Short mmCIF file of C-alpha atoms in Angstrom, two decimals:
data_model
loop_
_atom_site.label_atom_id
_atom_site.label_comp_id
_atom_site.label_asym_id
_atom_site.label_seq_id
_atom_site.Cartn_x
_atom_site.Cartn_y
_atom_site.Cartn_z
CA UNK A 1 -41.84 36.38 -5.28
CA UNK A 2 -42.87 32.74 -5.37
CA UNK A 3 -41.87 30.20 -2.73
CA UNK A 4 -39.24 28.61 -4.91
CA UNK A 5 -37.41 31.89 -5.52
CA UNK A 6 -37.56 32.68 -1.82
CA UNK A 7 -36.40 29.17 -0.90
CA UNK A 8 -33.45 29.51 -3.22
CA UNK A 9 -32.55 32.70 -1.39
CA UNK A 10 -32.50 30.79 1.90
CA UNK A 11 -36.07 31.42 3.12
CA UNK A 12 -36.83 28.44 5.33
CA UNK A 13 -40.54 29.03 5.52
CA UNK A 14 -40.85 29.13 1.75
CA UNK A 15 -38.88 25.89 1.51
CA UNK A 16 -41.20 24.29 4.07
CA UNK A 17 -44.22 25.29 1.98
CA UNK A 18 -42.68 23.69 -1.10
CA UNK A 19 -42.09 20.47 0.79
CA UNK A 20 -45.61 20.56 2.23
CA UNK A 21 -46.95 20.44 -1.31
CA UNK A 22 -44.92 17.41 -2.33
CA UNK A 23 -44.54 15.46 0.91
CA UNK A 24 -47.00 12.68 0.10
CA UNK A 25 -45.44 12.27 -3.37
CA UNK A 26 -42.03 11.90 -1.76
CA UNK A 27 -43.38 9.36 0.69
CA UNK A 28 -45.26 7.31 -1.91
CA UNK A 29 -42.26 7.29 -4.23
CA UNK A 30 -40.08 6.05 -1.38
CA UNK A 31 -42.60 3.36 -0.47
CA UNK A 32 -42.79 2.24 -4.10
CA UNK A 33 -39.06 1.56 -4.05
CA UNK A 34 -38.33 0.50 -0.48
CA UNK A 35 -41.65 -0.97 0.74
CA UNK A 36 -40.46 -0.33 4.27
CA UNK A 37 -41.64 2.62 6.35
CA UNK A 38 -38.47 2.94 8.44
CA UNK A 39 -36.22 2.92 5.38
CA UNK A 40 -38.48 5.45 3.64
CA UNK A 41 -38.27 7.72 6.68
CA UNK A 42 -34.46 7.53 6.56
CA UNK A 43 -34.52 8.39 2.86
CA UNK A 44 -36.93 11.26 3.54
CA UNK A 45 -34.71 12.68 6.25
CA UNK A 46 -31.70 12.64 3.91
CA UNK A 47 -33.75 14.07 1.05
CA UNK A 48 -35.02 16.99 3.12
CA UNK A 49 -31.53 17.89 4.33
CA UNK A 50 -29.89 17.43 0.91
CA UNK A 51 -32.53 19.42 -0.94
CA UNK A 52 -32.52 22.24 1.63
CA UNK A 53 -28.74 22.50 1.39
CA UNK A 54 -28.61 22.32 -2.39
CA UNK A 55 -31.70 24.18 -3.56
CA UNK A 56 -29.49 27.13 -4.53
CA UNK A 57 -27.91 24.86 -7.14
CA UNK A 58 -31.25 24.17 -8.84
CA UNK A 59 -30.92 26.12 -12.08
CA UNK A 60 -34.40 25.77 -13.52
CA UNK A 61 -37.12 26.31 -10.86
CA UNK A 62 -39.82 24.64 -12.94
CA UNK A 63 -38.05 21.30 -12.47
CA UNK A 64 -38.24 21.45 -8.65
CA UNK A 65 -40.52 18.40 -8.40
CA UNK A 66 -38.41 16.36 -10.81
CA UNK A 67 -35.27 17.42 -8.98
CA UNK A 68 -36.46 16.56 -5.47
CA UNK A 69 -38.03 13.25 -6.52
CA UNK A 70 -34.72 12.36 -8.19
CA UNK A 71 -32.94 13.11 -4.88
CA UNK A 72 -35.47 10.92 -3.04
CA UNK A 73 -35.00 8.05 -5.53
CA UNK A 74 -31.21 8.31 -5.23
CA UNK A 75 -31.43 8.19 -1.45
CA UNK A 76 -33.72 5.14 -1.67
CA UNK A 77 -31.24 3.37 -3.94
CA UNK A 78 -28.44 4.32 -1.53
CA UNK A 79 -30.39 2.71 1.32
CA UNK A 80 -30.95 -0.42 -0.81
CA UNK A 81 -27.21 -0.54 -1.50
CA UNK A 82 -26.39 -0.20 2.20
CA UNK A 83 -28.96 -2.80 3.18
CA UNK A 84 -27.99 -5.24 0.46
CA UNK A 85 -25.99 -7.49 2.74
CA UNK A 86 -28.80 -8.05 5.17
CA UNK A 87 -31.58 -7.89 2.61
CA UNK A 88 -31.76 -11.63 2.05
CA UNK A 89 -32.36 -12.26 5.74
CA UNK A 90 -34.80 -9.38 5.94
CA UNK A 91 -36.65 -10.55 2.85
CA UNK A 92 -37.87 -13.65 4.62
CA UNK A 93 -38.82 -11.64 7.67
CA UNK A 94 -40.57 -9.13 5.42
CA UNK A 95 -42.55 -11.90 3.74
CA UNK A 96 -43.73 -13.05 7.13
CA UNK A 97 -44.62 -9.49 8.10
CA UNK A 98 -46.48 -8.99 4.79
CA UNK A 99 -48.53 -12.08 5.48
CA UNK A 100 -49.27 -10.80 8.98
CA UNK A 101 -50.41 -7.43 7.67
CA UNK A 102 -52.55 -9.00 4.99
CA UNK A 103 -54.34 -11.04 7.55
CA UNK A 104 -54.63 -8.65 10.50
CA UNK A 105 -54.29 -5.11 9.15
CA UNK A 106 -56.12 -3.11 6.63
CA UNK A 107 -53.89 -1.51 4.09
CA UNK A 108 -54.84 1.50 2.03
CA UNK A 109 -56.20 0.81 -1.44
CA UNK A 110 -53.14 2.20 -3.05
CA UNK A 111 -50.73 0.08 -1.02
CA UNK A 112 -52.77 -3.00 -1.80
CA UNK A 113 -52.72 -2.11 -5.45
CA UNK A 114 -49.02 -1.36 -5.60
CA UNK A 115 -48.04 -4.49 -3.74
CA UNK A 116 -49.62 -6.53 -6.49
CA UNK A 117 -47.30 -5.01 -9.09
CA UNK A 118 -43.73 -5.94 -10.01
CA UNK A 119 -40.95 -3.77 -8.55
CA UNK A 120 -40.20 -1.98 -11.82
CA UNK A 121 -43.88 -1.28 -12.52
CA UNK A 122 -44.57 -0.02 -9.00
CA UNK A 123 -42.25 3.01 -9.21
CA UNK A 124 -43.42 3.93 -12.70
CA UNK A 125 -47.03 3.74 -11.53
CA UNK A 126 -46.42 6.05 -8.59
CA UNK A 127 -44.44 8.54 -10.68
CA UNK A 128 -47.06 8.63 -13.43
CA UNK A 129 -50.40 8.25 -11.67
CA UNK A 130 -49.59 9.67 -8.25
CA UNK A 131 -46.82 12.22 -8.80
CA UNK A 132 -48.27 13.31 -12.15
CA UNK A 133 -44.99 13.23 -14.00
CA UNK A 134 -45.05 12.99 -17.77
CA UNK A 135 -43.41 10.09 -19.62
CA UNK A 136 -40.60 12.45 -20.62
CA UNK A 137 -39.95 13.49 -17.01
CA UNK A 138 -40.07 9.91 -15.74
CA UNK A 139 -37.51 8.94 -18.38
CA UNK A 140 -35.27 11.73 -17.10
CA UNK A 141 -35.79 10.89 -13.45
CA UNK A 142 -35.09 7.19 -13.92
CA UNK A 143 -32.51 7.74 -16.62
CA UNK A 144 -34.16 5.26 -18.96
CA UNK A 145 -35.48 5.66 -22.53
CA UNK A 146 -39.01 7.04 -22.98
CA UNK A 147 -39.95 3.85 -24.86
CA UNK A 148 -39.12 1.79 -21.78
CA UNK A 149 -41.27 4.09 -19.62
CA UNK A 150 -44.16 3.70 -22.06
CA UNK A 151 -43.93 -0.07 -22.23
CA UNK A 152 -43.75 -0.37 -18.44
CA UNK A 153 -46.68 2.00 -18.04
CA UNK A 154 -48.65 -0.09 -20.51
CA UNK A 155 -47.92 -3.25 -18.51
CA UNK A 156 -48.79 -1.49 -15.26
CA UNK A 157 -52.01 -0.16 -16.74
CA UNK A 158 -53.06 -3.64 -17.88
CA UNK A 159 -52.27 -5.15 -14.49
CA UNK A 160 -54.18 -2.50 -12.58
CA UNK A 161 -57.12 -2.71 -15.00
CA UNK A 162 -57.22 -6.47 -14.51
CA UNK A 163 -56.97 -6.22 -10.74
CA UNK A 164 -59.84 -3.76 -10.49
CA UNK A 165 -61.72 -4.99 -13.54
CA UNK A 166 -61.70 -1.41 -14.82
CA UNK A 167 -62.43 -2.38 -18.39
CA UNK A 168 -65.79 -3.75 -17.32
CA UNK A 169 -66.62 -0.68 -15.23
CA UNK A 170 -65.75 1.74 -18.00
CA UNK A 171 -67.49 -0.29 -20.57
CA UNK B 1 -57.24 4.23 -22.63
CA UNK B 2 -57.55 7.80 -21.29
CA UNK B 3 -60.56 6.74 -19.30
CA UNK B 4 -58.64 3.91 -17.72
CA UNK B 5 -55.78 6.30 -16.92
CA UNK B 6 -58.19 8.78 -15.31
CA UNK B 7 -59.81 6.01 -13.31
CA UNK B 8 -56.43 4.69 -12.09
CA UNK B 9 -55.29 8.21 -11.30
CA UNK B 10 -58.36 8.99 -9.24
CA UNK B 11 -58.07 5.65 -7.51
CA UNK B 12 -54.45 6.13 -6.64
CA UNK B 13 -54.61 9.82 -5.78
CA UNK B 14 -57.38 9.24 -3.27
CA UNK B 15 -54.75 7.87 -1.01
CA UNK B 16 -52.72 10.64 0.59
CA UNK B 17 -52.02 8.76 3.76
CA UNK B 18 -48.47 8.77 4.95
CA UNK B 19 -47.16 6.98 7.98
CA UNK B 20 -47.12 8.79 11.35
CA UNK B 21 -43.36 8.42 11.51
CA UNK B 22 -42.91 10.08 8.12
CA UNK B 23 -45.38 12.77 9.13
CA UNK B 24 -43.32 13.40 12.23
CA UNK B 25 -40.17 13.78 10.13
CA UNK B 26 -41.89 16.38 7.98
CA UNK B 27 -43.31 18.20 10.99
CA UNK B 28 -39.95 18.29 12.70
CA UNK B 29 -38.34 19.52 9.56
CA UNK B 30 -40.93 22.22 9.02
CA UNK B 31 -40.27 23.78 12.37
CA UNK B 32 -37.66 26.42 11.71
CA UNK B 33 -35.42 25.34 14.54
CA UNK B 34 -35.27 21.83 13.36
CA UNK B 35 -34.26 22.76 9.84
CA UNK B 36 -31.35 24.62 11.37
CA UNK B 37 -30.69 21.80 13.81
CA UNK B 38 -30.77 19.09 11.16
CA UNK B 39 -28.45 21.02 8.94
CA UNK B 40 -26.25 22.21 11.74
CA UNK B 41 -26.04 18.72 13.21
CA UNK B 42 -24.82 17.36 9.93
CA UNK B 43 -22.41 20.29 9.54
CA UNK B 44 -21.27 19.86 13.11
CA UNK B 45 -20.51 16.21 12.56
CA UNK B 46 -18.36 16.99 9.51
CA UNK B 47 -16.78 19.92 11.32
CA UNK B 48 -15.96 17.78 14.34
CA UNK B 49 -14.39 15.04 12.21
CA UNK B 50 -12.34 17.64 10.34
CA UNK B 51 -11.30 19.21 13.64
CA UNK B 52 -10.16 15.83 15.02
CA UNK B 53 -8.23 15.05 11.81
CA UNK B 54 -6.58 18.50 11.96
CA UNK B 55 -5.57 18.00 15.59
CA UNK B 56 -4.17 14.52 14.90
CA UNK B 57 -2.23 15.85 11.89
CA UNK B 58 -0.79 18.69 13.98
CA UNK B 59 0.27 16.31 16.78
CA UNK B 60 1.81 13.89 14.25
CA UNK B 61 3.66 16.78 12.60
CA UNK B 62 4.96 18.06 15.93
CA UNK B 63 6.06 14.59 17.03
CA UNK B 64 7.75 13.99 13.66
CA UNK B 65 9.63 17.29 13.84
CA UNK B 66 10.61 16.73 17.45
CA UNK B 67 11.79 13.23 16.59
CA UNK B 68 14.07 14.53 13.84
CA UNK B 69 15.43 17.16 16.23
CA UNK B 70 15.92 14.57 18.98
CA UNK B 71 17.66 12.04 16.75
CA UNK B 72 20.03 14.60 15.19
CA UNK B 73 20.95 15.98 18.59
CA UNK B 74 21.85 12.66 20.13
CA UNK B 75 18.72 12.02 22.17
CA UNK B 76 17.75 8.94 20.16
CA UNK B 77 14.10 9.81 19.75
CA UNK B 78 11.47 12.28 20.93
CA UNK B 79 10.55 10.25 24.00
CA UNK B 80 14.13 10.28 25.26
CA UNK B 81 14.19 14.03 24.57
CA UNK B 82 11.02 14.56 26.63
CA UNK B 83 12.49 12.37 29.37
CA UNK B 84 15.66 14.47 29.29
CA UNK B 85 13.66 17.70 29.50
CA UNK B 86 11.64 16.41 32.44
CA UNK B 87 14.27 14.53 34.45
CA UNK B 88 17.46 16.08 33.16
CA UNK B 89 18.95 12.60 32.66
CA UNK B 90 20.31 11.83 29.26
CA UNK B 91 19.48 8.31 28.13
CA UNK B 92 22.40 6.19 27.04
CA UNK B 93 22.14 5.48 23.38
CA UNK B 94 22.44 1.91 22.22
CA UNK B 95 24.72 0.68 19.46
CA UNK B 96 21.87 0.86 16.98
CA UNK B 97 21.19 4.51 17.75
CA UNK B 98 24.85 5.35 17.45
CA UNK B 99 24.62 4.76 13.73
CA UNK B 100 22.90 8.09 13.46
CA UNK B 101 25.41 10.04 15.52
CA UNK B 102 28.93 11.02 14.43
CA UNK B 103 30.93 7.83 14.18
CA UNK B 104 33.91 6.35 12.44
CA UNK B 105 33.55 2.59 12.28
CA UNK B 106 36.60 0.63 11.25
CA UNK B 107 35.28 -2.31 9.34
CA UNK B 108 38.14 -4.43 8.02
CA UNK B 109 41.54 -4.31 6.45
CA UNK B 110 41.19 -7.82 5.13
CA UNK B 111 41.60 -7.76 1.37
CA UNK B 112 38.91 -9.16 -0.86
CA UNK B 113 40.18 -10.41 -4.21
CA UNK B 114 37.80 -9.36 -6.93
CA UNK B 115 40.15 -10.79 -9.55
CA UNK B 116 43.70 -12.09 -9.40
CA UNK B 117 44.88 -8.55 -10.16
CA UNK B 118 42.37 -6.51 -8.22
CA UNK B 119 41.99 -6.33 -4.45
CA UNK B 120 39.71 -4.33 -2.27
CA UNK B 121 39.55 -3.48 1.43
CA UNK B 122 36.31 -2.19 2.89
CA UNK B 123 37.92 -0.07 5.56
CA UNK B 124 35.68 2.47 7.27
CA UNK B 125 32.21 3.80 7.56
CA UNK B 126 32.09 7.40 8.73
CA UNK B 127 28.76 8.85 9.78
CA UNK B 128 28.38 12.57 10.32
CA UNK B 129 25.20 14.69 10.25
CA UNK B 130 23.20 11.68 9.00
CA UNK B 131 25.44 11.45 5.96
CA UNK B 132 27.52 8.30 5.65
CA UNK B 133 30.78 7.76 3.81
CA UNK B 134 32.03 4.27 3.05
CA UNK B 135 35.77 4.23 2.50
CA UNK B 136 37.18 1.51 0.29
CA UNK B 137 40.80 0.94 -0.66
CA UNK B 138 41.46 -0.55 -4.07
CA UNK B 139 44.70 -2.11 -5.21
CA UNK B 140 45.35 -2.96 -8.84
CA UNK B 141 48.37 -5.24 -9.00
CA UNK B 142 48.55 -5.31 -12.76
CA UNK B 143 46.68 -3.64 -15.52
CA UNK B 144 43.08 -4.66 -15.66
CA UNK B 145 40.48 -3.78 -18.23
CA UNK B 146 37.54 -3.82 -15.84
CA UNK B 147 38.30 -0.59 -13.95
CA UNK B 148 37.15 2.08 -13.21
CA UNK B 149 34.54 0.29 -11.16
CA UNK B 150 30.99 1.38 -10.47
CA UNK B 151 29.43 1.08 -7.04
CA UNK B 152 25.87 0.73 -5.86
CA UNK B 153 24.90 0.83 -2.19
CA UNK B 154 21.66 -0.65 -0.91
CA UNK B 155 20.09 -0.91 2.52
CA UNK B 156 18.78 -4.08 4.16
CA UNK B 157 15.49 -3.81 2.25
CA UNK B 158 17.35 -3.58 -1.09
CA UNK B 159 16.52 0.11 -1.45
CA UNK B 160 19.22 1.86 -3.44
CA UNK B 161 20.98 4.44 -1.30
CA UNK B 162 23.44 5.65 -3.92
CA UNK B 163 25.13 4.81 -7.19
CA UNK B 164 28.61 6.13 -7.75
CA UNK B 165 31.43 5.83 -10.26
CA UNK B 166 35.01 5.23 -9.23
CA UNK B 167 37.22 8.24 -8.51
CA UNK B 168 40.25 6.41 -9.96
CA UNK B 169 42.65 8.58 -11.91
CA UNK B 170 44.13 7.31 -15.15
CA UNK B 171 47.38 5.73 -13.93
CA UNK B 172 46.51 5.13 -10.31
CA UNK B 173 47.14 1.64 -8.98
CA UNK B 174 46.26 2.15 -5.32
CA UNK B 175 43.51 4.54 -4.42
CA UNK B 176 40.71 5.22 -1.95
CA UNK B 177 37.09 5.36 -2.96
CA UNK B 178 34.70 7.43 -0.85
CA UNK B 179 31.11 6.40 -1.40
CA UNK B 180 28.86 9.08 0.10
CA UNK B 181 25.26 8.24 0.81
CA UNK B 182 22.36 9.03 3.12
CA UNK B 183 19.10 7.39 3.96
CA UNK B 184 20.65 4.95 6.40
CA UNK B 185 18.63 4.51 9.57
CA UNK B 186 19.19 2.92 12.92
CA UNK B 187 17.17 -0.06 11.73
CA UNK B 188 19.67 -0.83 9.00
CA UNK B 189 22.02 -3.37 10.47
CA UNK B 190 23.62 -4.02 7.12
CA UNK B 191 24.47 -2.16 3.96
CA UNK B 192 25.01 -3.97 0.70
CA UNK B 193 27.66 -3.01 -1.79
CA UNK B 194 27.25 -4.07 -5.39
CA UNK B 195 30.40 -3.69 -7.48
CA UNK B 196 30.17 -3.40 -11.24
CA UNK B 197 32.91 -3.43 -13.87
CA UNK B 198 33.49 -0.46 -16.17
CA UNK B 199 31.25 -2.19 -18.71
CA UNK B 200 28.54 -2.62 -16.03
CA UNK B 201 28.76 -6.35 -15.38
CA UNK B 202 28.15 -7.28 -11.77
CA UNK B 203 31.44 -8.32 -10.26
CA UNK B 204 30.54 -8.90 -6.65
CA UNK B 205 27.86 -8.38 -4.05
CA UNK B 206 29.11 -7.70 -0.56
CA UNK B 207 27.07 -7.38 2.63
CA UNK B 208 28.60 -5.31 5.44
CA UNK B 209 27.19 -5.84 8.92
CA UNK B 210 27.52 -2.50 10.67
CA UNK B 211 27.16 -4.00 14.14
CA UNK B 212 29.43 -7.04 13.94
CA UNK B 213 31.57 -5.53 11.13
CA UNK B 214 31.40 -8.87 9.37
CA UNK B 215 31.80 -8.79 5.61
CA UNK B 216 29.93 -11.42 3.65
CA UNK B 217 30.72 -11.88 -0.02
CA UNK B 218 27.69 -13.15 -1.88
CA UNK B 219 28.10 -16.86 -2.62
CA UNK B 220 31.34 -17.23 -0.60
CA UNK B 221 29.92 -19.61 1.98
CA UNK B 222 28.51 -21.99 -0.62
CA UNK B 223 31.66 -21.74 -2.73
CA UNK B 224 33.89 -22.63 0.22
CA UNK B 225 31.63 -25.46 1.34
CA UNK B 226 31.82 -27.22 -1.99
CA UNK B 227 35.57 -27.68 -2.11
CA UNK B 228 37.49 -30.36 -0.21
CA UNK B 229 40.44 -29.04 1.79
CA UNK B 230 42.23 -32.40 1.45
CA UNK B 231 41.94 -32.37 -2.31
CA UNK B 232 42.87 -28.70 -2.45
CA UNK B 233 45.95 -29.25 -0.32
CA UNK B 234 46.98 -32.18 -2.55
CA UNK B 235 46.47 -30.07 -5.65
CA UNK B 236 48.39 -27.07 -4.29
CA UNK B 237 51.17 -29.31 -2.98
CA UNK B 238 51.61 -30.81 -6.47
CA UNK B 239 51.55 -27.40 -8.15
CA UNK B 240 53.97 -25.75 -5.72
CA UNK B 241 56.26 -28.78 -5.68
CA UNK B 242 56.47 -28.92 -9.43
CA UNK B 243 57.37 -25.25 -9.52
CA UNK B 244 59.69 -24.82 -6.54
CA UNK B 245 61.04 -28.26 -5.60
CA UNK B 246 64.82 -28.46 -6.07
CA UNK B 247 65.41 -32.20 -5.71
CA UNK B 248 63.48 -35.40 -5.76
CA UNK B 249 64.30 -35.91 -2.08
CA UNK B 250 62.38 -32.84 -1.01
CA UNK B 251 58.91 -33.27 0.33
CA UNK B 252 56.50 -30.36 0.73
CA UNK B 253 54.66 -29.63 3.98
CA UNK B 254 51.90 -27.15 3.35
CA UNK B 255 49.61 -25.17 5.58
CA UNK B 256 46.52 -23.30 4.36
CA UNK B 257 46.39 -20.04 6.37
CA UNK B 258 43.28 -18.65 4.85
CA UNK B 259 40.98 -19.29 1.97
CA UNK B 260 38.44 -16.92 0.52
CA UNK B 261 36.24 -16.56 -2.51
CA UNK B 262 34.88 -13.70 -4.53
CA UNK B 263 33.41 -13.39 -8.00
CA UNK B 264 34.24 -16.93 -9.12
CA UNK B 265 37.86 -16.77 -7.94
CA UNK B 266 39.30 -18.55 -4.92
CA UNK B 267 42.27 -17.17 -3.02
CA UNK B 268 44.38 -19.26 -0.69
CA UNK B 269 47.14 -17.92 1.58
CA UNK B 270 49.69 -20.66 2.02
CA UNK B 271 52.80 -21.33 4.10
CA UNK B 272 55.01 -24.18 2.96
CA UNK B 273 58.37 -25.76 3.56
CA UNK B 274 60.37 -28.40 1.78
CA UNK B 275 61.90 -31.04 4.03
CA UNK B 276 64.19 -33.90 3.31
CA UNK B 277 62.01 -36.94 2.84
CA UNK B 278 64.73 -39.25 4.17
CA UNK B 279 65.00 -37.43 7.50
CA UNK B 280 61.49 -36.50 8.46
CA UNK B 281 62.27 -37.25 12.11
CA UNK B 282 65.37 -35.08 12.20
CA UNK B 283 64.19 -31.68 11.08
CA UNK B 284 66.46 -28.74 11.74
CA UNK B 285 63.83 -26.27 12.86
CA UNK B 286 66.30 -23.40 13.28
CA UNK B 287 67.23 -23.45 9.64
CA UNK B 288 63.84 -24.32 8.28
CA UNK B 289 62.93 -21.96 5.45
CA UNK B 290 59.19 -21.24 5.48
CA UNK B 291 57.84 -19.71 2.32
CA UNK B 292 54.56 -17.94 1.81
CA UNK B 293 52.50 -17.47 -1.28
CA UNK B 294 49.04 -16.66 -2.38
CA UNK B 295 47.35 -18.97 -4.84
CA UNK B 296 44.50 -17.79 -7.00
CA UNK B 297 42.51 -20.63 -8.49
CA UNK B 298 39.16 -21.63 -9.86
CA UNK B 299 37.07 -24.67 -9.09
CA UNK B 300 35.14 -26.81 -11.52
CA UNK B 301 33.17 -29.43 -9.64
CA UNK B 302 32.04 -31.15 -12.84
CA UNK B 303 35.55 -31.87 -14.00
CA UNK B 304 36.73 -34.83 -11.93
CA UNK B 305 40.25 -34.96 -13.33
CA UNK B 306 41.09 -31.24 -13.12
CA UNK B 307 38.86 -29.89 -10.40
CA UNK B 308 41.13 -26.93 -9.67
CA UNK B 309 42.90 -24.64 -12.08
CA UNK B 310 45.65 -22.27 -11.00
CA UNK B 311 45.11 -18.72 -12.17
CA UNK B 312 48.13 -17.23 -10.46
CA UNK B 313 50.73 -18.12 -7.83
CA UNK B 314 51.99 -15.01 -6.11
CA UNK B 315 55.07 -15.23 -3.90
CA UNK B 316 54.96 -13.31 -0.63
CA UNK B 317 57.77 -12.30 1.70
CA UNK B 318 59.72 -15.27 2.96
CA UNK B 319 59.63 -15.71 6.72
#
């Protein structure tokens, strides 16, 4: 029996293995939305508990990744909603922190790349290029039309290509 | 475009770094105990909240039940009952609390004139087993086309306690109405009685104060304040004189015993005598004949020439 079937039957070890395989995707997706490590950790905690409790309800095992990423995204949006009141104050603080990090800390390539993208492009980029979801799946996860996913991906692609001058390299 | 996608993908997927804090969350979660703990903790929280709510609900239910028991058994409320059980001393119940125990409150035998031919006395309020009965006496002096009446009782917050039709039998002129209602509490210092005609027009609104036993007819105070006693006396003197004076020498001396108002109609209880106008300083008090009558009249403040109009003059027993 595969891990997913075992996990659905309540096998904790099998569930852990499933999470192990997707943990960085969960984290990157959270970072793409929240841009704040503490908030992402809160969302992760909730996602792990919610998914462990509800995995029995997952009807089609082949959609496990889509399902758990959707839970993660929902929890991220929930955190945004909760933080909305203080977000304006935090935004200024965050800007200052961002400047600090840019000057004194080295960020990973991916974080540097993502931070140069608009909010709506950042999540699409992570879902498509990092999490390996198809356009169809992303449309389902984000509950938006496939056309919108494609147009955002196209914009993201152009931005990234410009940033890294990929056209020149490939050419 | 595929090449660009592949390049971006390889660029992005190189980075698998996640923060130490996030890594710690995963590691904690992966340990079997922590999965249980995380889940159990969350369950425990919900369970504890539910447990607290259940306990509070049980206590509230018990207190509510005990309060009903205490109030119906003359202890006032649950705290007095507990005090009685502990100390053995029964707490004296105040006037307010007495409203919920068996009582028979005499309210008033003073008649209220609803019309010139229809009088009402709000006599008693009997309270037994939390059920109240308001006893009203009705007197129809002549035939009237507005009976049988309809009654509506309200509490101090205008909540309807009951609506009831008159129990009057076809040819009855004097009868008692028993208006049975419940829902009265010790906080209700007043009950309000709305009286409607047989064709459902509001005839009067009466407020009964259960503590002071005062009866207030809606609009009576304002109606009485707007008439001048001097002008009324003059008017009644003229009317009574023109009807009962036997000679030009007689001069009326009139005393207003009482004046009341209900449903647009004023009622004045009057004593009067006729004296000889030539001998006002030599009155024979022993043979003075004092008459009594009740005048029913209306008032029209906009008509300066005929402010008052007599509806009925009713002779009473002569003293």
